[in-house]
XYZ file of C-alpha atoms in Angstrom:
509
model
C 95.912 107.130 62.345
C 94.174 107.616 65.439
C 94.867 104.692 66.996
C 98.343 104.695 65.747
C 99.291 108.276 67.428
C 97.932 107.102 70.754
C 100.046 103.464 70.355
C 103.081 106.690 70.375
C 102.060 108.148 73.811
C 103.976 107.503 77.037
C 100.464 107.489 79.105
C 98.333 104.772 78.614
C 95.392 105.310 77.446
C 91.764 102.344 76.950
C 88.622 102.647 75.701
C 85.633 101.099 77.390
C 82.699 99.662 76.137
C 79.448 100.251 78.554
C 79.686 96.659 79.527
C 82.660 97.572 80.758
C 84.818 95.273 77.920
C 88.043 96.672 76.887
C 87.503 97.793 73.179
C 91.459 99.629 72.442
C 94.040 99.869 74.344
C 97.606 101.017 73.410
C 100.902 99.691 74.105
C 101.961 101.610 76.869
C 98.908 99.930 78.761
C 100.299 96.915 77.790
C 103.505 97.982 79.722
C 101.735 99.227 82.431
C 100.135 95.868 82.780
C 103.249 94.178 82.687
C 102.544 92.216 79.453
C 104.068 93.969 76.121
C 102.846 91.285 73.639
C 99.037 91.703 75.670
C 96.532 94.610 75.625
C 93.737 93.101 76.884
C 91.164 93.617 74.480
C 88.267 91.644 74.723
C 88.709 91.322 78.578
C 86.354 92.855 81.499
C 88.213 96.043 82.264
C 88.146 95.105 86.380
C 89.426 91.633 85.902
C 92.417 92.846 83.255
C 93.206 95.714 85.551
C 92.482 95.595 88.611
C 94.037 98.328 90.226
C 90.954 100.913 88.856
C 88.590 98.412 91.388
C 90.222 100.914 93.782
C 86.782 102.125 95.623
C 87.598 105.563 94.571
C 88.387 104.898 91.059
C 85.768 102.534 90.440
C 82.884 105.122 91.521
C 84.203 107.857 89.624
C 84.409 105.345 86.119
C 80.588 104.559 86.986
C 80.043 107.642 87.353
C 81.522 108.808 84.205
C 79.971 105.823 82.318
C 76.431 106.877 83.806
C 76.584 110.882 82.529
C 79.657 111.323 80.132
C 81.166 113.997 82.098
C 85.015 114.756 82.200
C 86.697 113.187 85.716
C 90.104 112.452 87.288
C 91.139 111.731 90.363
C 95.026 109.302 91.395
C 95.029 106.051 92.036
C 97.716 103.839 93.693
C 99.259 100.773 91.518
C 98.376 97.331 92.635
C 101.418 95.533 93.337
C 103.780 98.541 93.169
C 102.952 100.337 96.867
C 105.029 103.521 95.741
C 103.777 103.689 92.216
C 101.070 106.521 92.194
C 98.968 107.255 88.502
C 96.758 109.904 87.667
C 93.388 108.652 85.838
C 91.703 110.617 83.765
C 88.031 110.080 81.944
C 85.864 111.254 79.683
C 82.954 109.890 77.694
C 82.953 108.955 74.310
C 80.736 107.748 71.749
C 81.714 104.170 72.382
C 81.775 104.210 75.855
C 84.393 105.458 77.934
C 87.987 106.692 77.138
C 90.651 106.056 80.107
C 94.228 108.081 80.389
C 96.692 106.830 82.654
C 99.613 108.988 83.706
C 102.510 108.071 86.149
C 102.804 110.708 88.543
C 104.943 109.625 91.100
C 107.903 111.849 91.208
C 104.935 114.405 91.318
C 103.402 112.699 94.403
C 106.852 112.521 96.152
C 107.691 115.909 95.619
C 104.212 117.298 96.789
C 105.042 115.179 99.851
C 108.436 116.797 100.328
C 106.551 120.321 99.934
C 104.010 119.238 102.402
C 106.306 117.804 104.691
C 108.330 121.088 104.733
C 105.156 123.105 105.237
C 103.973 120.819 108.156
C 107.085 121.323 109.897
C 106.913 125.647 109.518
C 102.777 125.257 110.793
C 104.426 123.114 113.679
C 106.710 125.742 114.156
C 104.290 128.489 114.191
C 101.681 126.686 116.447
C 104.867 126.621 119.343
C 104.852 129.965 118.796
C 101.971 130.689 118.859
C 101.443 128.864 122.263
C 104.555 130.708 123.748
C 102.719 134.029 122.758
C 99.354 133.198 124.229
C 100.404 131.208 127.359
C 101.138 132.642 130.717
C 101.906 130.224 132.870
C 105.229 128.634 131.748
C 104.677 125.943 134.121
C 102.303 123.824 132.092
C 103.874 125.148 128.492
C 107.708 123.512 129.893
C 106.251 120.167 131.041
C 104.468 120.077 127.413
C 107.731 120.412 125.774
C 109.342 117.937 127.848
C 106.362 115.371 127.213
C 107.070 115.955 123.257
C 111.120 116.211 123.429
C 111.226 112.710 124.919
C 108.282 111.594 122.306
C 110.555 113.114 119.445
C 113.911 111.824 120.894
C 113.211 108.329 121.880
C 113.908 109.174 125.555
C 112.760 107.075 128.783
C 112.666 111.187 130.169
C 113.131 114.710 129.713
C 113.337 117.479 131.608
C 114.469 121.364 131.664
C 117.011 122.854 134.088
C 117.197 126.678 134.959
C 119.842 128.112 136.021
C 119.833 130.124 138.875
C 123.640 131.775 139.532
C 125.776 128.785 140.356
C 122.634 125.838 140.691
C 120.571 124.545 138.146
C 116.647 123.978 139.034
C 114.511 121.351 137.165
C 111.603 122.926 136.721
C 109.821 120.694 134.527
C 110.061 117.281 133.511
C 108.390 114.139 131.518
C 108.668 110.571 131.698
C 111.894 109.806 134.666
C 112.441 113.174 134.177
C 109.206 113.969 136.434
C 111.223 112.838 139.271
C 113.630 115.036 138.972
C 111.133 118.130 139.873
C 112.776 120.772 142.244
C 115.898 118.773 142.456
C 119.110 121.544 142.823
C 123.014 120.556 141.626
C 125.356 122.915 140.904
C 126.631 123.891 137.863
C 130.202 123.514 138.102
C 131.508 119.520 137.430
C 127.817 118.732 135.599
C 127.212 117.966 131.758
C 125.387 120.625 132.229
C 128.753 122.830 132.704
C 129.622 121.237 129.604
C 126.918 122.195 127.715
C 126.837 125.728 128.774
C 130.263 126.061 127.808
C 129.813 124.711 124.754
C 126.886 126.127 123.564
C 125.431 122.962 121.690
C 124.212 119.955 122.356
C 126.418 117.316 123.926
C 126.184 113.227 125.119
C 126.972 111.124 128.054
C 127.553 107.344 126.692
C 127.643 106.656 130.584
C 126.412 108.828 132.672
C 126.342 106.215 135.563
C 130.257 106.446 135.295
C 131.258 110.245 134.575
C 128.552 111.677 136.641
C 128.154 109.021 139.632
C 126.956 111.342 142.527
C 124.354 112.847 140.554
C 123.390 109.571 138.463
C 122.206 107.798 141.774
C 121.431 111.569 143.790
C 117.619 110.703 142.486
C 115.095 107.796 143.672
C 114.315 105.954 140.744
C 116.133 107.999 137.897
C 118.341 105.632 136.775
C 119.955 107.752 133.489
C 122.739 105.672 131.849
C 122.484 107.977 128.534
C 122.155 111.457 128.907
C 121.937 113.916 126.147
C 122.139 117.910 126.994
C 121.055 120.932 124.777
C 121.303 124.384 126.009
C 118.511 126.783 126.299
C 119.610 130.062 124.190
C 117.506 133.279 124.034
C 118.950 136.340 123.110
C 122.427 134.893 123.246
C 122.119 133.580 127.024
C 121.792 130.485 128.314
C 119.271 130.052 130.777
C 119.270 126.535 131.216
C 119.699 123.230 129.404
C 117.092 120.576 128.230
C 118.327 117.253 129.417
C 117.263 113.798 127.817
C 117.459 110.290 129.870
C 117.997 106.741 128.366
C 117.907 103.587 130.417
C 120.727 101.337 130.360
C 120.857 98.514 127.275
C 119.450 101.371 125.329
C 121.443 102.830 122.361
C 123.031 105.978 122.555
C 121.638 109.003 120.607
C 122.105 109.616 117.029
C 123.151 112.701 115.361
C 119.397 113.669 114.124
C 118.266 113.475 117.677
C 120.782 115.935 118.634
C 119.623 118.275 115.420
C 116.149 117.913 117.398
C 117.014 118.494 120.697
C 118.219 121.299 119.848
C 115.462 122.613 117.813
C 112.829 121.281 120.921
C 115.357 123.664 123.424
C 115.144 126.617 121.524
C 111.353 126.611 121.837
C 111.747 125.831 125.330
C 114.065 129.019 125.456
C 111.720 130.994 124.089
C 109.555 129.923 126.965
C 111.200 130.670 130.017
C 112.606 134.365 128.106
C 108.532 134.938 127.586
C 108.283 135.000 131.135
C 111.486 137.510 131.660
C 110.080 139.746 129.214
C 105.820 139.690 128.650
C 105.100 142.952 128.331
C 107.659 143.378 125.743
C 106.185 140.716 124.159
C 102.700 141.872 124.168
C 103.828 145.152 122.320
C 105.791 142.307 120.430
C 101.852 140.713 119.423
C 100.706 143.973 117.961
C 103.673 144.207 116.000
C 102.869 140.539 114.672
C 99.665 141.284 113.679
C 100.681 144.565 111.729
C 102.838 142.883 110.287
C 100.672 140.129 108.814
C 98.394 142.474 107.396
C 101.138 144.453 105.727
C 102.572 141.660 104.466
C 98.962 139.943 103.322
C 98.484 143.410 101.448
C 101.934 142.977 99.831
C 101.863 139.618 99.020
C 98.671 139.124 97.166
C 99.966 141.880 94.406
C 102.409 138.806 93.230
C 99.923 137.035 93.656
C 97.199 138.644 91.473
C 100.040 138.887 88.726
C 100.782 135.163 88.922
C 97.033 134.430 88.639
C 96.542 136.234 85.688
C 99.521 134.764 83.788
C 98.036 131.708 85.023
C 94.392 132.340 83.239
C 96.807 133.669 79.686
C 98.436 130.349 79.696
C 94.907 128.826 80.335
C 93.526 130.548 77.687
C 96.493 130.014 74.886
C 96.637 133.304 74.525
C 100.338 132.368 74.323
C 99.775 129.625 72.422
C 98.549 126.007 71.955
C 99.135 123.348 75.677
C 99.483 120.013 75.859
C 97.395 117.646 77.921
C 100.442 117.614 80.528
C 101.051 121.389 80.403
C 97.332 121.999 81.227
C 97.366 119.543 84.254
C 100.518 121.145 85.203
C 98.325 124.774 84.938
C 95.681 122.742 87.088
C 97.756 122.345 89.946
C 99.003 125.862 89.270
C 95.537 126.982 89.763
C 94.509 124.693 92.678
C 97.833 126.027 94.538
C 97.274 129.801 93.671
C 93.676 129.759 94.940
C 94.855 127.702 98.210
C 97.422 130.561 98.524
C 95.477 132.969 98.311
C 92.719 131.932 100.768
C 95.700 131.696 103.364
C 96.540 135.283 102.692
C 92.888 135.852 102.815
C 92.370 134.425 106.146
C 95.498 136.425 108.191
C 94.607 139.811 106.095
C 90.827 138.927 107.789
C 91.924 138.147 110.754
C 93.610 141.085 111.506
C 91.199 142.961 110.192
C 88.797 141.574 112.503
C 90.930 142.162 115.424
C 90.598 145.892 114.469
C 87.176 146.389 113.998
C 88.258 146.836 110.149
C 85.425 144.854 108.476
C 82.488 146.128 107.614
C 79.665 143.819 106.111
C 78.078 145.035 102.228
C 75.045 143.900 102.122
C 72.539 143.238 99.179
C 69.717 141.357 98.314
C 71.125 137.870 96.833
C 70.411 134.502 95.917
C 71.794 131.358 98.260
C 72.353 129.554 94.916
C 74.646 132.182 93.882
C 76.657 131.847 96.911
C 76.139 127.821 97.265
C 77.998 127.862 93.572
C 80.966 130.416 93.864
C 81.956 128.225 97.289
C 81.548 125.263 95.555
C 84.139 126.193 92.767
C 86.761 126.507 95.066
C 86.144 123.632 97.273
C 84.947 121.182 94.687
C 88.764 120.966 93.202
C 89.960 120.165 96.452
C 87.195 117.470 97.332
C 88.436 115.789 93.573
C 92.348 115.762 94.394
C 91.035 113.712 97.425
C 89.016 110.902 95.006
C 86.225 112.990 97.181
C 82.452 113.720 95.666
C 81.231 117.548 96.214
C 77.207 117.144 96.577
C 75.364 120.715 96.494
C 71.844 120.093 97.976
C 69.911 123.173 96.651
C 65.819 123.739 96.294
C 64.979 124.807 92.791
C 63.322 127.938 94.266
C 65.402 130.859 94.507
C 66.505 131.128 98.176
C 66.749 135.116 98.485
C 68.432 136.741 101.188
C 69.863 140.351 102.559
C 73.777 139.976 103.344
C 76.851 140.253 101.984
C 77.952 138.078 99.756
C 81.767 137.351 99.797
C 81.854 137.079 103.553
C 78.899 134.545 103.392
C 81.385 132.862 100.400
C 84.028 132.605 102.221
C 82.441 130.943 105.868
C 81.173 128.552 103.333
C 85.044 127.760 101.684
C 86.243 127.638 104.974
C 83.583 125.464 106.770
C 83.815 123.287 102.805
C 87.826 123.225 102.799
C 88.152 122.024 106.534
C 85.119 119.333 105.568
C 88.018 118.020 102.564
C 90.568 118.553 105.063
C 89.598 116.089 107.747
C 87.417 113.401 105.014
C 89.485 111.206 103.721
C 86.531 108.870 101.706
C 83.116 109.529 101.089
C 81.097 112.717 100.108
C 81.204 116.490 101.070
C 78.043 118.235 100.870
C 76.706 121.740 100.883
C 72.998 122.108 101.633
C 71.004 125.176 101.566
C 67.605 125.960 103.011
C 65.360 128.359 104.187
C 63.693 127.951 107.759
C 61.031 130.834 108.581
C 62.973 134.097 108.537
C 66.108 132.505 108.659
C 68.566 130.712 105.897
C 70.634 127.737 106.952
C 73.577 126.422 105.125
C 75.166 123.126 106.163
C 78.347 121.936 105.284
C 78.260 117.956 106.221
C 81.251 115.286 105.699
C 81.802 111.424 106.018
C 85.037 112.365 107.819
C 86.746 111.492 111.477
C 84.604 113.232 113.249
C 84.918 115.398 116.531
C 85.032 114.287 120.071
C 82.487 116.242 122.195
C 85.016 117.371 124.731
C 87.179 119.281 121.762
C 84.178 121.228 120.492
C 84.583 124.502 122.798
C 88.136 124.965 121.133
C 86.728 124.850 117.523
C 86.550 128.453 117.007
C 89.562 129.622 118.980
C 91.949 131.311 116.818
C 95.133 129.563 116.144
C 93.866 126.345 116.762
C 94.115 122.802 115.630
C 92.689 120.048 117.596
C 95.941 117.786 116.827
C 98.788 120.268 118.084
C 102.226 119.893 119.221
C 105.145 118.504 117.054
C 103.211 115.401 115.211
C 100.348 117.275 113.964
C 99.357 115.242 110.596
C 96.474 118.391 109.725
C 97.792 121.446 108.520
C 96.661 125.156 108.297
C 96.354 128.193 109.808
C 93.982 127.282 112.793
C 91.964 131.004 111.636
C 89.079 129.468 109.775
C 86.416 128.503 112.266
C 87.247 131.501 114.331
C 86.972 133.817 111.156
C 83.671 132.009 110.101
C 81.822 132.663 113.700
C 83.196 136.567 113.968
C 81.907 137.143 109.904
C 78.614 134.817 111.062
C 78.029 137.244 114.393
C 78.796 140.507 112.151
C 75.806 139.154 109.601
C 73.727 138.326 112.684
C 73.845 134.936 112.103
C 76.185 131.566 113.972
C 78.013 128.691 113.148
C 77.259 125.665 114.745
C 78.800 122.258 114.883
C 77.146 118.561 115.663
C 79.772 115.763 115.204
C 80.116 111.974 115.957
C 83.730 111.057 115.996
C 84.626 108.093 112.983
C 81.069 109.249 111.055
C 81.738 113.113 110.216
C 80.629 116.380 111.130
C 78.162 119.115 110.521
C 78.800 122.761 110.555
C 75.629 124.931 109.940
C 75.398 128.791 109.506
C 71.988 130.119 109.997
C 71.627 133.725 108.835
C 68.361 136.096 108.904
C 66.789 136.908 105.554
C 66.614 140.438 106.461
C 69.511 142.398 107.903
């Protein structure tokens, strides 16, 4: 009856024996395989599927063979480059017992929802530039290096304008050589554009605009495409976009991102109108965020706890899919929540609001609470968690959570940038002093980035094709809890072998 309610299940599910021959399989492994009328039985498992030799896949089924314990992790399909399945094991009696679960449309729309989010932390990190920088000069000829990057252009560059003359003030690519250079207004796309209000295009630029076209050594525009810098309902300049001739003229979706690239470049040049304004403006911010941190983890709490009823079947029996739905629940909610976490911290720190608790307690006992929040994260990523702990009880004076949470944030970051191999937390004691390490098998840093580590707001991949998201607030959160305990963070990295960050904390406070 057994085998006969499994034969009814759309996953596909195996059983292994610990030589690794296929002992059952049902028949929507058979499908999966490809070959209805053949399950397989009797064959080596690697040989009559070999998509699970996948490096990741393969070390987690030895490891499940070797101690019985529950695993999953997602594997891509051999042969079928967009097909994504979730494996799950667990040990049995007669070896091992393998579910297989399509999850594509899962993977796509997580990569929809991640795509989305990338594009609001790109958003923010522009912003958060134009709020810290002060000298525009640098921020504009940044923009114009990534608005010709993002719009295919041989050039880019940003006009001011200045009564009836526009300025270039900045400029990338062909664009640099039109630094300084003065036209007026009137007769110019730029008029155009101005006028207009949105972004317009010159199919021949040589031809409607000949006396500027050739006013420039070496510029050589044949398509132009304008967009018009807008803050506070003026226009203040226009961000122009050069194309050699024989190149194609630009599309609709690089008009959508000109646009979007000129209103950041607005914001710019009104920053420099208006900085004190905007300072005031910074305080606001970070009130703000810690109102809205306060408010936000009430839902949040609520949604958790509904989440740990469900869990629980308090409301009833789940199904294998509605408790891996409830997983990712959970995974998301505690993500959530440590992003709340770290801008309700950060402002806190920023007004000498946090105070440190301290009691006497047991490394092991923070080593573990970390570890439950990082070691989901490290298994979405087909990534092994390794805690490193000495059987003696490691005893120190601190507090507790904040030690906790340098350790998520150094262990999350660790996930973040690993993309094979092991995470590991070790913990040791070193005279009067307790060290914990957090070490990865991930891309590493380059020595010259390591002084911006722990600047808030920072990601060492900025600008508009960042692939790394987040906040930018954990390392510089970690350090300022790490100095409050008396203790540091440090870093030691080789670029393509991983890093190691290490906070070292007295025993006595």
């Amino acid at each position: 009856m057994a085998a006969a309610a499994l034969d009814g299940l759309d996953d596909a599910c195996l059983v292994v024996a610990p030589d690794w021959i296929i002992t059952y399989a049902n028949d929507a492994f058979a499908r999966l395989r490809g070959t209805a009328d053949d399950r397989a039985i009797g064959e080596s498992l690697w040989t009559a599927f070999p998509p699970l030799s996948h490096p990741g896949a393969a070390t987690l089924l030895r490891a499940a063979m070797a101690d019985g314990r529950r695993r999953g992790c997602r594997i891509p399909m051999t042969g079928h480059p967009a097909a994504i399945h979730e494996m799950r094991v667990a040990g049995i009696a007669a070896g091992l017992c393998i579910q297989l679960r399509d999850v594509t449309a899962t993977v796509r729309s997580e990569q929809e929802l991640a795509a989305r989010i990338e594009e609001n932390v790109s958003l923010r990190e522009v912003a958060r530039v134009l709020a810290a920088e002060v000298d525009l000069a640098p921020l504009l000829d940044v923009i114009c290096r990534e608005a010709m990057v993002q719009c295919d252009a041989a050039g880019a560059s940003i006009g001011q304008i200045e009564g009836s003359e526009v300025v270039v003030v900045a400029g990338a690519g062909i664009g640099q050589r039109a630094r300084g250079f003065r036209f007026p207004v009137a007769g110019s796309l730029t008029e155009r554009v101005v006028a207009r209000r949105e972004p317009l295009r010159s199919a021949d630029y040589t031809r409607e605009h000949p006396t500027l076209a050739h006013a420039i050594d070496g510029y050589a525009a044949h398509r132009m495409l304008g967009a018009p810098l807008i803050a506070h309902q003026e226009v203040l300049g226009v961000l122009m976009f050069a194309r050699r001739a024989g190149a194609p003229p630009f599309a609709e979706r690089e008009m959508r991102r000109a646009q979007a690239i000129a209103d950041h470049a607005a914001l710019a040049m009104w920053k420099t109108r208006l900085l004190e304004q905007l300072q005031k403006a910074n305080r606001a911010k970070g009130e703000f965020m810690a109102v809205m941190s306060h408010e936000l983890r009430t839902p949040l709490t609520a949604l958790t706890g509904y989440q740990e009823l469900l869990q629980d079947e308090v409301f009833g029996p789940l199904s294998e899919q509605q408790r891996g739905a409830l997983d990712r629940m959970r995974s998301s909610t505690e993500l959530l929540t440590v992003i709340i976490d770290e801008i309700l911290t950060f402002s806190r720190l920023d007004a000498g609001e946090v105070t440190p608790r301290l009691e006497h307690i047991a490394g092991q006992r923070i080593v573990a609470a970390a570890a439950a929040v990082v070691e989901p994260l490290a298994r979405e990523k087909g990534l092994e968690l390794l805690l490193d702990v000495p059987d003696e009880a490691v005893v120190l004076r601190t507090d507790m959570e904040m030690v906790r949470r340098i350790l998520v944030n150094l262990g999350a970051n660790a996930v973040k940038f690993t993309e094979r191999g092991t995470v590991t937390i070790e913990l040791a004691a070193d005279g009067g002093n307790v060290s914990l390490a957090v070490r990865d098998t991930g891309i590493g840093i380059a020595a010259a980035d390591l002084p911006r580590l722990f600047q808030p707001f920072t990601q060492l991949e900025s600008g508009f094709t960042r692939r790394y998201g987040g906040t930018g607030l954990g390392l510089y959160i970690s350090r300022r809890l790490a100095a409050l305990l008396g203790g540091s963070v440090d870093v030691a990295s080789t670029p393509g072998e991983g890093s190691e960050f290490t906070l070292r904390l007295p025993k006595e406070r």
